[in-house]
Short mmCIF file of C-alpha atoms in Angstrom, two decimals:
data_model
loop_
_atom_site.label_atom_id
_atom_site.label_comp_id
_atom_site.label_asym_id
_atom_site.label_seq_id
_atom_site.Cartn_x
_atom_site.Cartn_y
_atom_site.Cartn_z
CA MET A 199 253.90 306.40 130.54
CA LEU A 200 256.35 305.92 133.53
CA LYS A 201 257.62 309.20 134.89
CA ILE A 202 261.27 308.79 135.74
CA PRO A 203 262.31 310.18 138.88
CA ARG A 204 264.70 313.19 138.99
CA LYS A 205 267.26 311.37 141.08
CA ILE A 206 267.20 308.59 138.47
CA ARG A 207 267.61 310.92 135.60
CA ARG A 208 270.62 312.50 137.03
CA ALA A 209 272.16 308.95 137.77
CA CYS A 210 275.94 308.96 136.67
CA GLN A 211 276.31 312.83 136.41
CA ILE A 212 278.72 312.49 139.39
CA ASN A 213 280.38 309.76 140.99
CA ILE A 214 278.17 309.31 144.02
CA ASP A 215 275.09 309.08 141.88
CA ARG A 216 276.76 306.34 139.71
CA ARG A 217 277.18 304.22 142.72
CA ARG A 218 273.59 304.90 143.82
CA ALA A 219 272.32 303.89 140.33
CA VAL A 220 274.29 300.65 140.78
CA GLY A 221 272.68 300.40 144.33
CA LYS A 222 269.36 300.47 142.55
CA ILE A 223 270.38 297.30 141.02
CA LEU A 224 271.36 295.74 144.34
CA GLY A 225 268.27 297.02 146.25
CA ALA A 226 269.97 297.91 149.54
CA SER A 227 269.14 301.33 151.28
CA SER A 228 272.81 302.66 151.89
CA MET A 229 276.19 301.76 150.61
CA LEU A 230 279.73 301.38 152.12
CA ALA A 231 281.80 304.31 150.98
CA VAL A 232 285.32 302.97 151.70
CA PRO A 233 286.91 299.78 150.44
CA GLY A 234 287.63 298.34 153.93
CA LEU A 235 285.16 295.93 155.11
CA ALA A 236 284.62 294.14 158.31
CA ILE A 237 284.65 290.46 157.41
CA GLY A 238 282.68 288.07 159.16
CA GLY A 239 283.76 284.31 159.78
CA ARG A 240 281.91 281.17 159.23
CA GLY A 241 278.38 282.24 158.19
CA GLY A 242 279.51 285.75 157.78
CA PHE A 243 280.58 287.65 154.73
CA PHE A 244 282.77 284.89 153.57
CA GLY A 245 280.02 282.22 153.84
CA THR A 246 281.11 278.46 154.71
CA ASP A 247 283.52 276.01 153.30
CA GLY A 248 282.47 273.16 150.80
CA GLY A 249 285.05 270.84 149.42
CA ASN A 250 286.36 270.46 146.30
CA LYS A 251 283.85 268.98 143.71
CA VAL A 252 282.07 271.12 141.58
CA GLN A 253 279.12 270.99 139.05
CA ILE A 254 278.79 273.29 136.15
CA LEU A 255 275.53 273.59 134.39
CA SER A 256 275.52 276.17 131.45
CA LEU A 257 272.24 276.75 129.66
CA GLN A 258 273.06 276.83 125.83
CA THR A 259 270.87 279.63 124.11
CA ILE A 260 271.35 282.05 121.47
CA THR A 261 270.84 285.71 123.14
CA LEU A 262 272.59 287.57 120.14
CA ASN A 263 269.44 288.30 117.86
CA PRO A 264 267.30 285.71 119.54
CA ASP A 265 264.08 284.55 117.93
CA ILE A 266 261.05 286.38 119.71
CA LEU A 267 258.23 284.22 120.11
CA HIS A 268 255.85 287.05 120.80
CA PRO A 269 256.88 290.30 119.37
CA ARG A 270 255.90 293.70 121.08
CA GLN A 271 252.17 294.25 120.33
CA LYS A 272 250.92 297.55 118.62
CA ASN A 273 249.45 299.26 121.96
CA GLU A 274 251.86 297.40 124.31
CA SER A 275 254.08 299.60 126.52
CA ILE A 276 257.69 299.01 126.49
CA ILE A 277 257.46 298.16 130.19
CA ASP A 278 254.75 295.64 129.65
CA PHE A 279 256.66 294.02 126.65
CA ALA A 280 259.82 293.85 128.81
CA LYS A 281 258.17 292.32 131.69
CA ARG A 282 256.59 289.77 129.69
CA GLU A 283 259.87 288.70 128.02
CA ILE A 284 261.80 288.74 131.32
CA GLU A 285 259.23 286.60 133.24
CA GLY A 286 259.24 284.12 130.17
CA ARG A 287 263.21 283.89 130.45
CA GLN A 288 263.10 283.32 134.14
CA LEU A 289 260.74 280.42 133.34
CA LYS A 290 262.93 279.13 130.91
CA LEU A 291 265.99 279.10 133.62
CA ALA A 292 263.84 277.27 136.09
CA LYS A 293 262.77 274.59 133.69
CA ALA A 294 266.21 273.87 132.57
CA LEU A 295 267.70 273.98 136.06
CA GLU A 296 264.87 271.65 137.52
CA SER A 297 265.27 269.34 134.66
CA SER A 298 269.10 269.23 134.83
CA LEU A 299 269.06 268.71 138.78
CA ALA A 300 266.49 265.98 138.59
CA GLN A 301 268.58 264.04 135.81
CA LEU A 302 271.66 264.19 137.98
CA LYS A 303 269.71 263.38 141.15
CA ASN A 304 271.24 259.69 141.26
CA ASP A 305 274.46 260.58 139.56
CA PRO A 306 277.68 259.37 141.46
CA PHE A 307 279.26 262.73 141.49
CA ASP A 308 278.46 264.52 144.85
CA PRO A 309 279.30 267.99 144.16
CA SER A 310 279.75 270.38 147.10
CA VAL A 311 278.38 273.37 144.78
CA THR A 312 276.59 273.57 141.58
CA PHE A 313 277.14 276.81 139.43
CA PHE A 314 274.38 277.52 136.81
CA THR A 315 275.28 279.90 134.03
CA ALA A 316 273.47 281.77 131.17
CA PRO A 317 275.08 283.85 128.24
CA GLU A 318 275.54 287.46 127.89
CA ILE A 319 272.46 289.52 127.39
CA TYR A 320 270.19 286.84 128.31
CA TRP A 321 267.47 289.25 129.83
CA ASN A 322 267.38 292.06 127.04
CA ILE A 323 264.63 292.48 124.65
CA PRO A 324 265.38 293.32 121.00
CA TRP A 325 266.60 297.06 120.83
CA GLN A 326 264.77 297.37 117.68
CA ALA A 327 261.56 297.38 119.97
CA VAL A 328 262.64 300.78 121.78
CA LYS A 329 261.02 303.71 119.76
CA ASN A 330 262.49 306.70 121.39
CA LYS A 331 264.59 308.04 124.13
CA ASP A 332 261.77 308.41 126.56
CA GLU A 333 261.28 304.69 126.18
CA LEU A 334 264.88 303.89 126.37
CA HIS A 335 265.00 305.87 129.90
CA GLN A 336 261.81 303.96 131.11
CA LEU A 337 263.61 300.71 130.35
CA SER A 338 266.82 301.51 131.99
CA TYR A 339 265.05 302.42 135.15
CA ILE A 340 262.72 299.47 135.34
CA TYR A 341 264.79 296.91 133.95
CA ASN A 342 267.01 296.33 136.76
CA ILE A 343 264.04 296.10 139.35
CA LEU A 344 262.15 293.41 136.95
CA VAL A 345 265.24 291.33 136.47
CA LYS A 346 266.38 291.20 140.30
CA LYS A 347 262.82 290.20 141.10
CA GLN A 348 262.83 287.25 138.81
CA ILE A 349 266.36 286.00 140.02
CA GLN A 350 264.93 286.17 143.43
CA LYS A 351 262.06 284.21 142.37
CA LEU A 352 264.25 281.92 140.82
CA ILE A 353 266.41 281.44 143.95
CA LYS A 354 263.35 280.79 146.16
CA LYS A 355 262.39 277.76 143.73
CA PHE A 356 265.46 276.03 144.58
CA PRO A 357 266.09 275.88 148.20
CA ALA A 358 269.65 274.27 149.35
CA THR A 359 268.05 271.77 151.65
CA GLU A 360 265.93 270.12 148.62
CA TRP A 361 268.19 270.81 145.63
CA GLY A 362 271.66 271.32 147.05
CA ARG A 363 273.94 274.44 147.11
CA LEU A 364 273.45 276.53 144.12
CA ILE A 365 275.38 279.67 142.77
CA LEU A 366 273.61 281.29 139.91
CA LEU A 367 275.36 283.41 137.25
CA PRO A 368 272.20 283.99 135.07
CA GLY A 369 273.43 285.79 131.96
CA THR A 370 273.56 289.71 131.82
CA ASN A 371 271.25 292.54 131.70
CA ALA A 372 272.50 295.61 129.69
CA LEU A 373 271.21 299.16 130.36
CA LEU A 374 272.17 302.59 129.21
CA LEU A 375 272.50 305.45 131.56
CA PRO A 376 273.24 309.20 130.77
CA SER A 377 277.20 309.82 131.22
CA LYS A 378 278.70 312.24 133.50
CA GLN A 379 281.09 313.29 130.83
CA ASN A 380 278.36 314.30 128.52
CA VAL A 381 274.47 314.10 129.28
CA ASN A 382 273.80 313.73 125.52
CA ARG A 383 275.75 310.54 125.68
CA TYR A 384 275.45 307.20 127.34
CA GLU A 385 277.31 304.87 129.48
CA ALA A 386 276.60 301.22 129.32
CA ILE A 387 275.89 299.07 132.48
CA ASN A 388 276.14 295.40 131.32
CA TYR A 389 276.19 293.21 134.51
CA VAL A 390 275.75 290.02 135.91
CA LEU A 391 273.70 289.55 139.27
CA ALA A 392 275.26 286.53 141.03
CA ALA A 393 272.84 284.93 143.59
CA ASN A 394 272.95 281.68 145.55
CA ASN A 395 270.72 279.67 147.80
CA PHE A 396 272.90 279.02 151.01
CA GLY A 397 274.75 282.07 151.85
CA PRO A 398 274.34 285.20 154.33
CA GLY A 399 271.01 286.94 153.93
CA LEU A 400 268.59 284.09 154.13
CA GLU A 401 267.11 285.46 156.95
CA ARG A 402 265.58 288.26 154.66
CA GLY A 403 264.17 285.73 152.04
CA VAL A 404 267.05 285.41 149.73
CA PRO A 405 270.98 285.80 150.20
CA TYR A 406 272.73 288.86 149.38
CA PHE A 407 273.58 289.48 145.58
CA SER A 408 276.83 290.43 144.09
CA MET A 409 277.11 292.55 140.85
CA TRP A 410 279.80 292.08 138.30
CA PRO A 411 279.79 294.93 135.43
CA LYS A 412 281.56 294.95 132.02
CA ARG A 413 284.30 297.47 131.49
CA TYR A 414 284.36 297.42 127.69
CA THR A 415 281.43 297.91 125.69
CA ALA A 416 281.46 295.89 122.27
CA GLY A 417 279.80 296.87 119.21
CA ILE A 418 277.20 294.22 119.51
CA ASP A 419 276.10 294.96 122.95
CA PHE A 420 273.41 297.22 121.96
CA LEU A 421 272.84 296.51 118.28
CA GLY A 422 269.69 297.18 116.81
CA LEU A 423 269.82 298.05 113.31
CA SER A 424 273.36 298.85 112.81
CA VAL A 425 276.37 300.49 114.74
CA ASP A 426 279.03 303.06 113.74
CA ILE A 427 282.45 303.59 115.41
CA ASN A 428 284.26 306.79 116.01
CA VAL A 429 287.38 307.47 117.74
CA GLU A 430 287.95 310.68 119.56
CA GLY A 431 291.45 312.19 120.70
CA GLU A 432 293.91 309.37 121.00
CA ASP A 433 291.54 306.54 122.65
CA THR A 434 288.32 307.39 123.31
CA ILE A 435 285.94 305.12 121.30
CA ILE A 436 282.01 306.12 120.77
CA TYR A 437 279.76 303.77 119.26
CA THR A 438 276.71 305.18 117.50
CA TYR A 439 274.01 302.74 117.92
CA HIS A 440 271.10 302.98 115.72
CA LEU A 441 268.63 301.00 117.76
CA SER A 442 265.56 301.46 115.83
CA ASP A 443 263.96 303.76 113.22
CA GLY A 444 264.55 307.34 114.51
CA LEU A 445 266.37 306.21 117.41
CA SER A 446 270.23 306.63 117.75
CA VAL A 447 272.44 307.08 120.69
CA GLU A 448 275.87 307.51 121.27
CA VAL A 449 277.75 305.49 123.94
CA TYR A 450 281.09 305.48 125.44
CA GLU A 451 283.11 302.14 125.05
CA LEU A 452 284.52 302.34 128.44
CA SER A 453 282.19 302.08 131.45
CA GLU A 454 283.49 303.09 134.74
CA ILE A 455 281.31 300.99 137.12
CA THR A 456 282.83 298.83 139.46
CA ALA A 457 281.73 295.55 141.13
CA GLN A 458 279.25 295.65 143.96
CA HIS A 459 278.17 293.51 146.80
CA ASP A 460 274.99 293.92 148.97
CA THR A 461 275.58 293.50 152.71
CA ARG A 462 273.70 294.41 155.90
CA SER A 463 275.54 297.65 156.11
CA GLY A 464 274.93 298.58 152.33
CA HIS A 465 277.14 298.15 149.31
CA ALA A 466 280.59 296.99 149.35
CA PRO A 467 282.88 297.94 146.43
CA LEU A 468 283.78 294.39 145.76
CA PHE A 469 282.43 291.22 144.35
CA ASN A 470 281.99 288.58 146.93
CA ASN A 471 283.53 285.58 145.15
CA GLN A 472 283.98 283.39 148.16
CA ILE A 473 280.71 282.25 149.12
CA LEU A 474 282.45 278.77 149.75
CA THR A 475 286.05 279.64 151.10
CA SER A 476 287.51 276.78 149.30
CA ILE A 477 286.51 277.80 145.94
CA PRO A 478 286.97 281.51 144.98
CA TYR A 479 285.70 282.03 141.36
CA GLY A 480 285.95 284.87 139.12
CA VAL A 481 283.45 286.47 136.48
CA THR A 482 284.51 288.04 133.33
CA ILE A 483 282.07 289.30 130.60
CA CYS A 484 282.73 289.06 126.93
CA ALA A 485 285.23 291.77 125.49
CA ASP A 486 286.60 292.10 129.09
CA VAL A 487 288.60 288.65 128.57
CA GLY A 488 292.44 289.25 129.41
CA PHE A 489 291.58 292.02 131.75
CA PRO A 490 290.41 290.24 135.02
CA ARG A 491 290.47 293.31 137.17
CA LEU A 492 291.41 291.03 140.40
CA GLU A 493 291.41 293.98 142.51
CA GLU A 494 287.38 293.96 142.61
CA PHE A 495 287.32 290.42 144.05
CA ILE A 496 287.42 289.80 147.63
CA ARG A 497 289.81 287.01 146.94
CA PRO A 498 292.09 287.63 143.94
CA ASP A 499 293.26 283.75 143.66
CA ILE A 500 290.45 282.68 141.73
CA LYS A 501 290.24 278.89 140.79
CA LEU A 502 287.36 278.96 138.50
CA ASP A 503 286.83 281.81 135.91
CA PHE A 504 283.37 282.25 134.30
CA LEU A 505 283.34 283.88 131.05
CA ILE A 506 279.68 284.98 130.28
CA ALA A 507 279.78 286.11 126.50
CA ALA A 508 277.93 286.80 123.29
CA GLY A 509 280.67 285.99 120.51
CA GLN A 510 283.81 285.86 122.39
CA TYR A 511 286.02 282.89 121.25
CA VAL A 512 288.78 281.47 123.42
CA PRO A 513 291.39 279.61 121.63
CA LYS A 514 294.10 277.14 123.38
CA GLY A 515 296.95 278.76 124.96
CA SER A 516 294.98 282.11 126.13
CA ASP A 517 296.23 283.66 129.05
CA PHE A 518 294.55 283.64 132.43
CA PRO A 519 295.67 284.45 136.17
CA LYS A 520 297.94 281.73 137.55
CA SER A 521 295.70 280.77 139.93
CA VAL A 522 292.86 279.79 137.51
CA GLN A 523 292.21 276.16 137.25
CA TYR A 524 289.36 276.05 134.81
CA LEU A 525 287.77 278.33 132.50
CA ILE A 526 284.07 277.83 132.04
CA ARG A 527 282.65 279.51 128.88
CA ASN A 528 278.81 280.31 128.16
CA ASP A 529 278.27 282.29 124.91
CA GLY A 530 275.13 283.60 123.41
CA LYS A 531 276.28 283.34 119.90
CA ASN A 532 276.94 280.50 117.51
CA GLY A 533 278.93 281.06 114.52
CA LEU A 534 282.57 281.04 113.29
CA SER A 535 285.78 282.29 114.79
CA ALA A 536 287.11 285.47 113.59
CA ASP A 537 289.26 284.02 110.99
CA GLY A 538 286.62 281.94 109.63
CA THR A 539 288.18 278.50 110.23
CA LYS A 540 286.51 277.17 113.32
CA GLN A 541 282.89 276.53 114.50
CA ILE A 542 282.49 278.10 117.71
CA PRO A 543 280.77 276.03 120.66
CA GLN A 544 278.46 277.97 122.64
CA CYS A 545 279.40 276.38 125.96
CA GLU A 546 282.82 274.76 126.97
CA THR A 547 285.13 274.35 130.03
CA TRP A 548 288.87 274.56 129.55
CA ARG A 549 291.51 273.26 132.02
CA VAL A 550 293.96 276.12 132.52
CA THR A 551 297.34 275.04 133.21
CA ASN A 552 300.21 277.50 134.24
CA GLY A 553 297.90 280.57 133.37
CA LYS A 554 296.94 279.15 129.74
CA THR A 555 293.95 277.32 128.49
CA SER A 556 295.35 273.64 127.82
CA GLU A 557 292.63 271.10 127.04
CA LEU A 558 288.76 271.16 126.86
CA VAL A 559 286.95 269.22 129.63
CA GLN A 560 284.71 266.70 128.55
CA GLY A 561 280.88 267.53 129.17
CA ARG A 562 277.49 266.14 128.19
CA LEU A 563 274.37 267.32 127.07
CA LEU A 564 271.38 267.40 129.11
CA ASP A 565 267.76 267.90 128.36
CA ASN A 566 266.79 271.43 127.72
CA ASN A 567 270.10 272.24 126.10
CA VAL A 568 272.00 272.30 129.44
CA TRP A 569 275.74 271.23 129.40
CA VAL A 570 277.16 269.58 132.69
CA TYR A 571 280.76 269.64 133.67
CA GLN A 572 281.87 268.03 136.64
CA LEU A 573 285.30 269.12 138.18
CA ASP A 574 287.69 268.42 140.78
CA VAL A 575 289.20 271.70 142.04
CA THR A 576 292.07 271.74 144.45
#
């Protein structure tokens, strides 16, 4: 049994502990406590410029109630099961990315950068596999370490000199940590770790990560057997997730974790969305759509907005920041729209005109269920 260190068990009880818990995700040894940053020039925190041709590769896969090829074995620990599943999902990403880039090797479209995306909850094992709170705490402590290692491994497989510039938005990882409001309840940390193969930090093996967390937890985010919803006071929503037989947890809808970026000096309280200076991009996770939190990006004038989701349909005419030119959606759920009238695609790219989704951009399906979209960004 994995013994959880005291400082991890106390994570989120006070604000500084919450940031250090996020620091464990990014892996740096210290953090910046103030929002002001010493921004470097070319090759520094902002990275380098790169032109206006952008290629999007979106892995289409079901992450909401996915089929597990090898369920947890009777005597298998929760950590061993998670490790096995996470390694398998990294291999799936690597295979999909390598196959797609190989197919596009002689394509006339010459992108300055390629984004590769996966859906929300990509890395999570089924919650029904977690038997008790001890296993839940073990999983929450170790999961972010395991996921980060697999993303690092993925980046190292695709050096820019051989594969071109890549920015990875490889799906989300969802964790539960004790809440500072009530230690008997939990707060969700459902986040994307953004990585790249050309930015600052390569001297240490892989560039620095940026972490973008989800703010609004949804009823399906930690869905095991079932979920109940309660409203306390005027607007505090509590989800009671029945994860498995004998294990139920209460989770606050609202998470207070903010974006973080790993730097040489520690953790900056902003998301580095300007690896290429000409293409600032944004990330939204599922239920947060419509709440772009531009103040958490280094550059608020985002041109590409990535919606990483599991069950978040976006119709024509949806509102987005005025600077956005394209919305790229990758969804882990395939089904019908809320009104039951439309089949929802899992991957799509919208052109955004004057702050509203206006028309779908045509893509094409490659091997290994990867959609490619090739965009001109001005």
